[in-house]
Amino acid sequence: MRPPMDRPANSSVQFGDGTEAHLRSILATVPDAMVVIDDVGTILSFSAAAEKMFGYAESEVVGENVSMLMPSPDRERHDGYLEHYRTTGQRKIIGIGRVTTARHRNGHTFPIELSIGEAWLGEKRIFTGFIHDITQRQTDQLRLKGLQSDLAHVGRVSEMGTLASSLAHELNQPLTAIANYCETLRDLLASTPDEETLAVVREALDDAAGQAVRAGQIVRRLRDFVSRGELERRTESLHRLVTEANALALVGSHEYGIEVHVELDARADGVFVDRIQIQQVLVNLIRNAIDAMMDGPVRSLTIRTRSESSHFMLVSVEDSGSGISKSIAAQLFQPFITTKTTGMGIGLSICRTIVEAHGGRIWFEPAVNGGTVFHFTLPTAEI
Ligand code: ADP
């Protein structure tokens, strides 16, 4: 068998007698995209479904490095991943599978579920990647390995819509009571009050304060419902956390042509967090960013991580959207602040609750391109 680089770029791979025919028949029928590479990442074959998914003909990609099908930073790092596996044999994805993002010929990224198998053909090691585009899958149909609980949680947030009406009803009672007390008090204080009236005023003020506390408790209950109270913190890979959350947040947004850049700090990766909750924060921030870019011509989303200090990592989500409306900027992290007709205005308040429960901070600033950048910090894992 000839090494792949000796072959003309547009010929198909020769695996030996019978093997190729067998492989070809699999490639022609398998519904998921299938890409076979050698152990340095050179593409050996590319199924019909892969051609459709990525927008390249097989003849254009055979002989090229598979990293061309990935967005940054995997694009630059994939050779290193393979080398790491060749030298250490340590499996990070092979046989495990994960949700990540891929890059279409036109530059757009899309969420995928990727499974990789390893095989030996004589002396030669090959890797087979099965790629399933999950862009169009409905959130409630997603059954992604390892992500079920995350999604159950996202599901809880979407239950919020239903919860909103009962919540509005519950809040309405203390708020109406407070309004009534205030009006009565105003009437009572219309003329100079005597001692007896003042006693009534004091009592009514106490009651009004009690009702305000009750309204606060209702809101707190809601927040606890969403942020699940107890944190289950572990050492997690921030790289993996961001990649998965990004793929999840992009589900359903393929047609909007959002350009996604992910810039991860190669030197620092370990964070000590509740993975599901932090993914919740990221999904909220990314979805808000997508919403903010819907009406503009440029739809560019950048997610960055970098080490802020020896104790904290900084995560930033930047969009090229409309910017934060001035009317709400000062109360942005308060519950029920929204500019969206279908919004509940609790996303950012939940994000803040989660980030602060981890000992971090969350804030925003205008981005240079007119959009917004949200930053938050997370504790690094002790080594
Ligand atoms: P919701 O998305 O339900 O409105 P959030 O608390 O997540 O609730 O967001 C509150 C408000 O903050 C949004 O309605 C929107 O006006 C504003 N906002 C949040 N993120 C962005 C962003 N990236 N760009 C512009 N405005 C934003």
Tab-separated table of C-alpha atoms and ligand atoms in Angstrom:
chain	number	residue	atom	x	y	z
A	1	MET	CA	0.000	0.000	0.000
A	2	ARG	CA	1.301	3.421	-0.923
A	3	PRO	CA	1.448	6.199	1.634
A	4	PRO	CA	-1.361	8.707	1.034
A	5	MET	CA	0.856	11.626	0.028
A	6	ASP	CA	2.106	9.609	-2.968
A	7	ARG	CA	-1.320	9.446	-4.431
A	8	PRO	CA	-2.674	12.053	-6.802
A	9	ALA	CA	-5.073	14.215	-4.789
A	10	ASN	CA	-8.158	13.169	-6.685
A	11	SER	CA	-7.778	9.422	-6.579
A	12	SER	CA	-9.512	7.285	-4.006
A	13	VAL	CA	-7.611	5.418	-1.360
A	14	GLN	CA	-6.341	1.906	-2.082
A	15	PHE	CA	-6.784	-0.289	0.950
A	16	GLY	CA	-5.966	-3.622	-0.675
A	17	ASP	CA	-7.938	-6.433	-2.247
A	18	GLY	CA	-11.603	-6.410	-1.456
A	19	THR	CA	-11.226	-3.930	1.390
A	20	GLU	CA	-11.735	-0.910	-0.798
A	21	ALA	CA	-14.872	-2.257	-2.430
A	22	HIS	CA	-16.225	-3.033	0.992
A	23	LEU	CA	-15.348	0.397	2.289
A	24	ARG	CA	-16.843	2.051	-0.791
A	25	SER	CA	-20.129	0.288	-0.248
A	26	ILE	CA	-20.223	1.466	3.348
A	27	LEU	CA	-19.320	4.995	2.318
A	28	ALA	CA	-22.085	5.139	-0.273
A	29	THR	CA	-24.823	4.056	2.091
A	30	VAL	CA	-23.968	5.369	5.520
A	31	PRO	CA	-26.379	8.231	6.345
A	32	ASP	CA	-23.973	10.145	8.584
A	33	ALA	CA	-20.947	11.795	7.046
A	34	MET	CA	-17.898	9.566	7.265
A	35	VAL	CA	-14.340	10.776	6.936
A	36	VAL	CA	-11.349	8.449	7.030
A	37	ILE	CA	-7.912	9.861	7.855
A	38	ASP	CA	-4.453	8.435	8.391
A	39	ASP	CA	-2.515	8.928	11.600
A	40	VAL	CA	-1.165	12.345	10.612
A	41	GLY	CA	-4.610	13.685	9.683
A	42	THR	CA	-4.508	13.304	5.893
A	43	ILE	CA	-7.974	12.661	4.495
A	44	LEU	CA	-8.140	9.255	2.780
A	45	SER	CA	-11.807	9.155	1.924
A	46	PHE	CA	-14.891	11.294	2.217
A	47	SER	CA	-18.403	9.868	1.978
A	48	ALA	CA	-21.228	11.213	-0.173
A	49	ALA	CA	-22.987	12.458	2.977
A	50	ALA	CA	-19.772	14.278	3.985
A	51	GLU	CA	-19.648	15.978	0.585
A	52	LYS	CA	-23.160	17.274	1.160
A	53	MET	CA	-22.535	18.284	4.755
A	54	PHE	CA	-19.289	20.195	4.177
A	55	GLY	CA	-19.801	21.444	0.602
A	56	TYR	CA	-16.569	19.874	-0.739
A	57	ALA	CA	-16.263	17.151	-3.383
A	58	GLU	CA	-14.236	14.147	-2.270
A	59	SER	CA	-11.609	14.913	-4.931
A	60	GLU	CA	-11.007	18.332	-3.359
A	61	VAL	CA	-10.280	17.068	0.121
A	62	VAL	CA	-8.537	13.699	-0.300
A	63	GLY	CA	-4.859	14.251	0.450
A	64	GLU	CA	-5.612	17.417	2.475
A	65	ASN	CA	-5.352	17.805	6.233
A	66	VAL	CA	-8.650	17.034	7.999
A	67	SER	CA	-8.231	20.214	10.076
A	68	MET	CA	-9.683	22.103	7.085
A	69	LEU	CA	-13.087	20.805	8.225
A	70	MET	CA	-12.742	22.356	11.685
A	71	PRO	CA	-13.092	25.902	12.976
A	72	SER	CA	-10.416	27.527	15.132
A	73	PRO	CA	-8.899	26.643	17.522
A	74	ASP	CA	-9.161	22.929	16.641
A	75	ARG	CA	-8.054	23.808	13.130
A	76	GLU	CA	-4.628	24.908	14.358
A	77	ARG	CA	-4.397	22.335	17.116
A	78	HIS	CA	-5.547	19.124	15.476
A	79	ASP	CA	-2.064	18.071	14.305
A	80	GLY	CA	-0.976	18.441	17.921
A	81	TYR	CA	-3.903	16.313	19.168
A	82	LEU	CA	-2.934	13.506	16.783
A	83	GLU	CA	0.706	13.737	17.735
A	84	HIS	CA	-0.235	13.625	21.400
A	85	TYR	CA	-2.253	10.467	20.777
A	86	ARG	CA	0.538	8.852	18.719
A	87	THR	CA	3.080	9.468	21.436
A	88	THR	CA	0.995	8.871	24.579
A	89	GLY	CA	-1.856	6.594	23.408
A	90	GLN	CA	-4.108	8.698	25.635
A	91	ARG	CA	-7.685	8.719	24.317
A	92	LYS	CA	-9.539	11.982	24.547
A	93	ILE	CA	-12.175	11.405	21.900
A	94	ILE	CA	-11.516	8.077	20.163
A	95	GLY	CA	-14.204	5.606	21.120
A	96	ILE	CA	-15.842	8.230	23.334
A	97	GLY	CA	-17.440	10.712	20.966
A	98	ARG	CA	-18.470	14.258	21.663
A	99	VAL	CA	-20.496	17.230	20.591
A	100	THR	CA	-18.404	19.843	18.858
A	101	THR	CA	-18.469	22.222	15.875
A	102	ALA	CA	-17.434	21.718	12.250
A	103	ARG	CA	-16.659	24.185	9.480
A	104	HIS	CA	-18.490	24.272	6.168
A	105	ARG	CA	-16.691	25.219	2.937
A	106	ASN	CA	-18.384	28.634	3.062
A	107	GLY	CA	-16.797	29.352	6.459
A	108	HIS	CA	-19.886	28.836	8.606
A	109	THR	CA	-19.656	26.595	11.598
A	110	PHE	CA	-22.312	24.112	12.645
A	111	PRO	CA	-22.833	21.821	15.630
A	112	ILE	CA	-22.061	18.143	15.187
A	113	GLU	CA	-21.938	14.934	17.126
A	114	LEU	CA	-18.634	13.265	16.331
A	115	SER	CA	-17.627	9.650	16.973
A	116	ILE	CA	-14.210	8.374	16.047
A	117	GLY	CA	-13.103	4.811	15.573
A	118	GLU	CA	-9.564	3.545	15.169
A	119	ALA	CA	-8.492	0.631	12.988
A	120	TRP	CA	-5.325	-0.948	11.689
A	121	LEU	CA	-4.979	-1.856	8.042
A	122	GLY	CA	-1.826	-3.939	8.061
A	123	GLU	CA	0.889	-1.627	9.324
A	124	LYS	CA	-1.202	1.411	8.841
A	125	ARG	CA	-3.385	3.072	11.418
A	126	ILE	CA	-6.524	4.859	10.242
A	127	PHE	CA	-9.214	6.815	12.040
A	128	THR	CA	-12.821	6.907	10.926
A	129	GLY	CA	-14.949	9.855	11.942
A	130	PHE	CA	-18.737	9.606	11.863
A	131	ILE	CA	-20.247	13.062	11.840
A	132	HIS	CA	-23.848	13.811	12.562
A	133	ASP	CA	-25.093	17.338	11.928
A	134	ILE	CA	-27.292	18.267	14.875
A	135	THR	CA	-28.202	21.753	13.662
A	136	GLN	CA	-31.704	20.852	12.693
A	137	ARG	CA	-32.471	18.602	15.599
A	138	GLN	CA	-35.035	19.911	17.991
A	139	THR	CA	-33.730	20.461	21.479
A	140	ASP	CA	-36.261	18.080	22.950
A	141	GLN	CA	-35.185	15.338	20.569
A	142	LEU	CA	-31.540	15.642	21.395
A	143	ARG	CA	-30.199	12.517	22.991
A	144	LEU	CA	-26.555	13.336	23.115
A	145	LYS	CA	-24.221	11.206	25.096
A	146	GLY	CA	-23.242	12.925	28.298
A	147	LEU	CA	-25.413	15.904	27.600
A	148	GLN	CA	-28.762	14.551	28.632
A	149	SER	CA	-28.706	16.140	32.020
A	150	ASP	CA	-27.562	19.445	30.561
A	151	LEU	CA	-30.461	19.365	28.213
A	152	ALA	CA	-32.893	18.386	30.892
A	153	HIS	CA	-31.744	21.550	32.550
A	154	VAL	CA	-32.126	23.645	29.421
A	155	GLY	CA	-35.572	22.054	29.240
A	156	ARG	CA	-36.307	23.385	32.705
A	157	VAL	CA	-35.500	26.857	31.518
A	158	SER	CA	-37.844	26.496	28.577
A	159	GLU	CA	-40.525	25.408	31.023
A	160	MET	CA	-40.149	28.948	32.269
A	161	GLY	CA	-42.567	30.100	29.614
A	162	THR	CA	-45.302	28.046	31.249
A	163	LEU	CA	-44.110	29.038	34.641
A	164	ALA	CA	-44.280	32.711	33.713
A	165	SER	CA	-48.042	32.982	33.830
A	166	SER	CA	-48.409	31.356	37.237
A	167	LEU	CA	-45.511	33.437	38.450
A	168	ALA	CA	-47.123	36.639	37.191
A	169	HIS	CA	-50.250	35.619	39.074
A	170	GLU	CA	-48.330	34.901	42.287
A	171	LEU	CA	-46.427	38.156	42.101
A	172	ASN	CA	-49.528	40.073	41.323
A	173	GLN	CA	-50.942	39.506	44.807
A	174	PRO	CA	-48.181	41.090	46.901
A	175	LEU	CA	-47.693	43.845	44.332
A	176	THR	CA	-51.405	44.746	44.349
A	177	ALA	CA	-51.374	44.734	48.135
A	178	ILE	CA	-48.349	47.056	48.198
A	179	ALA	CA	-50.053	49.428	45.746
A	180	ASN	CA	-53.213	49.460	47.893
A	181	TYR	CA	-51.263	50.200	51.071
A	182	CYS	CA	-49.436	53.051	49.352
A	183	GLU	CA	-52.646	54.654	48.128
A	184	THR	CA	-54.291	54.365	51.537
A	185	LEU	CA	-51.209	55.824	53.194
A	186	ARG	CA	-51.172	58.755	50.784
A	187	ASP	CA	-54.814	59.490	51.657
A	188	LEU	CA	-54.137	59.127	55.373
A	189	LEU	CA	-51.243	61.573	55.139
A	190	ALA	CA	-53.174	64.104	53.051
A	191	SER	CA	-53.804	66.218	56.156
A	192	THR	CA	-51.574	66.486	59.217
A	193	PRO	CA	-52.093	63.128	60.907
A	194	ASP	CA	-52.912	62.700	64.594
A	195	GLU	CA	-51.245	60.066	66.803
A	196	GLU	CA	-53.921	57.484	66.083
A	197	THR	CA	-53.583	57.908	62.308
A	198	LEU	CA	-49.790	57.668	62.618
A	199	ALA	CA	-50.167	54.325	64.390
A	200	VAL	CA	-52.283	53.056	61.483
A	201	VAL	CA	-49.685	54.400	59.034
A	202	ARG	CA	-46.877	52.534	60.833
A	203	GLU	CA	-48.845	49.311	60.792
A	204	ALA	CA	-49.692	49.677	57.113
A	205	LEU	CA	-46.043	50.371	56.289
A	206	ASP	CA	-45.032	47.188	58.117
A	207	ASP	CA	-47.569	45.224	56.143
A	208	ALA	CA	-46.402	46.758	52.860
A	209	ALA	CA	-42.792	45.868	53.691
A	210	GLY	CA	-43.928	42.314	54.505
A	211	GLN	CA	-45.587	42.026	51.112
A	212	ALA	CA	-42.438	43.299	49.377
A	213	VAL	CA	-40.416	40.614	51.173
A	214	ARG	CA	-42.928	38.034	49.970
A	215	ALA	CA	-42.544	39.206	46.360
A	216	GLY	CA	-38.774	38.898	46.793
A	217	GLN	CA	-39.147	35.335	48.079
A	218	ILE	CA	-41.169	34.359	45.030
A	219	VAL	CA	-38.408	35.650	42.771
A	220	ARG	CA	-35.746	33.875	44.843
A	221	ARG	CA	-37.657	30.599	44.633
A	222	LEU	CA	-37.673	30.973	40.886
A	223	ARG	CA	-33.947	31.544	40.783
A	224	ASP	CA	-33.306	28.529	42.999
A	225	PHE	CA	-35.491	26.468	40.731
A	226	VAL	CA	-33.317	27.400	37.804
A	227	SER	CA	-29.926	27.261	39.448
A	228	ARG	CA	-30.693	23.981	41.243
A	229	GLY	CA	-29.410	25.075	44.620
A	230	GLU	CA	-26.495	22.725	45.298
A	231	LEU	CA	-23.383	23.012	43.171
A	232	GLU	CA	-21.696	19.826	42.001
A	233	ARG	CA	-18.230	21.141	41.403
A	234	ARG	CA	-15.487	19.145	39.746
A	235	THR	CA	-12.334	19.805	37.824
A	236	GLU	CA	-13.478	20.313	34.250
A	237	SER	CA	-11.856	21.204	30.953
A	238	LEU	CA	-12.936	24.720	30.044
A	239	HIS	CA	-12.089	23.937	26.418
A	240	ARG	CA	-14.553	21.047	26.380
A	241	LEU	CA	-17.179	22.963	28.302
A	242	VAL	CA	-17.083	25.887	25.858
A	243	THR	CA	-17.071	23.650	22.771
A	244	GLU	CA	-20.105	21.697	23.936
A	245	ALA	CA	-22.082	24.716	25.097
A	246	ASN	CA	-21.330	26.461	21.815
A	247	ALA	CA	-22.574	23.484	19.811
A	248	LEU	CA	-25.723	23.341	21.928
A	249	ALA	CA	-26.411	27.054	21.667
A	250	LEU	CA	-26.036	26.932	17.879
A	251	VAL	CA	-28.681	24.241	17.465
A	252	GLY	CA	-31.347	25.702	15.213
A	253	SER	CA	-29.335	28.740	14.083
A	254	HIS	CA	-27.688	27.292	10.978
A	255	GLU	CA	-29.770	29.295	8.553
A	256	TYR	CA	-28.712	32.611	10.098
A	257	GLY	CA	-25.141	32.196	8.904
A	258	ILE	CA	-23.412	33.079	12.140
A	259	GLU	CA	-19.641	33.205	11.968
A	260	VAL	CA	-18.243	31.723	15.168
A	261	HIS	CA	-14.688	32.186	16.406
A	262	VAL	CA	-13.481	30.283	19.419
A	263	GLU	CA	-10.155	31.409	20.889
A	264	LEU	CA	-9.099	29.237	23.789
A	265	ASP	CA	-6.094	29.847	25.996
A	266	ALA	CA	-3.844	26.895	25.212
A	267	ARG	CA	-1.918	27.274	28.483
A	268	ALA	CA	-4.809	27.140	30.913
A	269	ASP	CA	-7.800	24.849	30.795
A	270	GLY	CA	-8.773	23.373	34.180
A	271	VAL	CA	-11.645	25.019	36.071
A	272	PHE	CA	-13.385	23.932	39.271
A	273	VAL	CA	-17.071	24.261	38.423
A	274	ASP	CA	-20.482	22.670	38.127
A	275	ARG	CA	-20.302	21.868	34.421
A	276	ILE	CA	-24.024	21.908	33.757
A	277	GLN	CA	-24.535	25.257	35.402
A	278	ILE	CA	-21.631	26.906	33.618
A	279	GLN	CA	-22.852	25.511	30.321
A	280	GLN	CA	-26.190	27.041	31.197
A	281	VAL	CA	-24.476	30.431	31.578
A	282	LEU	CA	-22.682	30.041	28.261
A	283	VAL	CA	-25.791	28.899	26.410
A	284	ASN	CA	-27.713	31.902	27.794
A	285	LEU	CA	-24.990	34.366	26.793
A	286	ILE	CA	-24.552	32.839	23.328
A	287	ARG	CA	-28.309	32.755	22.671
A	288	ASN	CA	-28.598	36.402	23.774
A	289	ALA	CA	-25.699	37.258	21.446
A	290	ILE	CA	-27.427	35.482	18.547
A	291	ASP	CA	-30.702	37.298	19.296
A	292	ALA	CA	-28.863	40.631	19.310
A	293	MET	CA	-27.340	39.967	15.868
A	294	MET	CA	-30.522	38.893	14.095
A	295	ASP	CA	-31.299	42.297	12.567
A	296	GLY	CA	-27.778	43.306	11.607
A	297	PRO	CA	-25.785	42.507	8.461
A	298	VAL	CA	-22.710	41.234	10.342
A	299	ARG	CA	-23.219	38.172	12.542
A	300	SER	CA	-19.971	37.432	14.207
A	301	LEU	CA	-19.669	35.674	17.555
A	302	THR	CA	-16.379	35.267	19.383
A	303	ILE	CA	-15.826	33.177	22.488
A	304	ARG	CA	-12.516	33.573	24.279
A	305	THR	CA	-10.924	32.102	27.361
A	306	ARG	CA	-7.791	33.287	29.049
A	307	SER	CA	-6.089	32.964	32.353
A	308	GLU	CA	-6.886	36.118	34.348
A	309	SER	CA	-4.828	35.356	37.427
A	310	SER	CA	-3.500	32.271	39.151
A	311	HIS	CA	-6.970	31.731	40.645
A	312	PHE	CA	-9.353	32.737	37.874
A	313	MET	CA	-10.014	32.085	34.214
A	314	LEU	CA	-11.811	34.748	32.189
A	315	VAL	CA	-14.458	33.740	29.642
A	316	SER	CA	-15.761	36.314	27.152
A	317	VAL	CA	-18.664	36.108	24.721
A	318	GLU	CA	-18.567	38.909	22.144
A	319	ASP	CA	-21.155	39.697	19.484
A	320	SER	CA	-21.433	42.165	16.629
A	321	GLY	CA	-25.034	42.920	17.511
A	322	SER	CA	-27.109	45.912	18.429
A	323	GLY	CA	-25.456	46.689	21.766
A	324	ILE	CA	-27.251	46.946	25.098
A	325	SER	CA	-30.194	49.268	25.048
A	326	LYS	CA	-29.485	52.325	27.258
A	327	SER	CA	-32.853	52.108	28.975
A	328	ILE	CA	-31.998	48.818	30.678
A	329	ALA	CA	-28.187	48.841	30.888
A	330	ALA	CA	-28.104	49.802	34.566
A	331	GLN	CA	-30.454	46.994	35.668
A	332	LEU	CA	-29.394	44.351	33.153
A	333	PHE	CA	-28.721	41.631	35.713
A	334	GLN	CA	-31.990	42.225	37.574
A	335	PRO	CA	-34.776	39.704	37.016
A	336	PHE	CA	-37.621	40.514	34.620
A	337	ILE	CA	-35.663	43.119	32.687
A	338	THR	CA	-36.150	42.425	28.997
A	339	THR	CA	-36.536	44.155	25.641
A	340	LYS	CA	-37.853	41.036	23.908
A	341	THR	CA	-41.520	40.418	23.290
A	342	THR	CA	-41.103	36.767	24.197
A	343	GLY	CA	-38.311	37.289	26.756
A	344	MET	CA	-38.658	36.733	30.467
A	345	GLY	CA	-35.641	38.762	31.409
A	346	ILE	CA	-34.335	36.200	33.840
A	347	GLY	CA	-31.443	34.752	31.776
A	348	LEU	CA	-28.819	37.227	32.928
A	349	SER	CA	-30.053	37.234	36.489
A	350	ILE	CA	-29.608	33.439	36.533
A	351	CYS	CA	-26.164	33.789	34.937
A	352	ARG	CA	-25.139	36.146	37.714
A	353	THR	CA	-26.506	33.859	40.431
A	354	ILE	CA	-24.546	30.910	39.010
A	355	VAL	CA	-21.291	32.786	38.413
A	356	GLU	CA	-21.360	34.373	41.883
A	357	ALA	CA	-22.139	31.007	43.500
A	358	HIS	CA	-18.832	29.888	41.964
A	359	GLY	CA	-17.019	32.862	43.469
A	360	GLY	CA	-16.722	34.605	40.087
A	361	ARG	CA	-17.945	37.907	38.621
A	362	ILE	CA	-19.960	38.732	35.517
A	363	TRP	CA	-20.111	42.054	33.680
A	364	PHE	CA	-20.411	43.519	30.197
A	365	GLU	CA	-18.944	46.303	28.107
A	366	PRO	CA	-19.457	47.648	24.601
A	367	ALA	CA	-17.469	45.728	22.003
A	368	VAL	CA	-15.247	47.646	19.566
A	369	ASN	CA	-17.432	46.656	16.615
A	370	GLY	CA	-20.572	48.147	18.193
A	371	GLY	CA	-21.853	44.926	19.749
A	372	THR	CA	-21.467	43.758	23.303
A	373	VAL	CA	-18.994	41.614	25.173
A	374	PHE	CA	-20.001	39.739	28.301
A	375	HIS	CA	-17.178	38.586	30.573
A	376	PHE	CA	-17.245	36.236	33.529
A	377	THR	CA	-14.618	34.649	35.715
A	378	LEU	CA	-14.379	31.081	36.982
A	379	PRO	CA	-12.130	29.556	39.605
A	380	THR	CA	-9.218	27.577	38.210
A	381	ALA	CA	-8.764	23.999	39.331
A	382	GLU	CA	-6.089	23.545	41.988
A	383	ILE	CA	-3.302	21.421	40.627
B	1	ADP	P1	-34.221	37.753	27.980
B	1	ADP	O1	-33.239	37.198	26.989
B	1	ADP	O2	-35.337	36.814	28.315
B	1	ADP	O3	-34.723	39.122	27.619
B	1	ADP	P2	-31.928	38.176	29.711
B	1	ADP	O4	-31.855	38.433	31.184
B	1	ADP	O5	-31.090	37.056	29.207
B	1	ADP	O6	-33.456	37.900	29.377
B	1	ADP	O7	-31.560	39.494	28.943
B	1	ADP	C1	-32.132	40.732	29.352
B	1	ADP	C2	-32.012	41.776	28.251
B	1	ADP	O8	-30.656	42.150	28.103
B	1	ADP	C3	-32.456	41.326	26.874
B	1	ADP	O9	-33.855	41.459	26.692
B	1	ADP	C4	-31.675	42.264	25.965
B	1	ADP	O10	-32.321	43.493	25.818
B	1	ADP	C5	-30.416	42.541	26.770
B	1	ADP	N1	-29.261	41.757	26.262
B	1	ADP	C6	-28.756	40.624	26.785
B	1	ADP	N2	-27.691	40.197	26.072
B	1	ADP	C7	-27.529	41.084	25.070
B	1	ADP	C8	-26.592	41.224	23.985
B	1	ADP	N3	-25.611	40.323	23.792
B	1	ADP	N4	-26.722	42.298	23.159
B	1	ADP	C9	-27.717	43.201	23.342
B	1	ADP	N5	-28.630	43.143	24.348
B	1	ADP	C10	-28.544	42.105	25.195
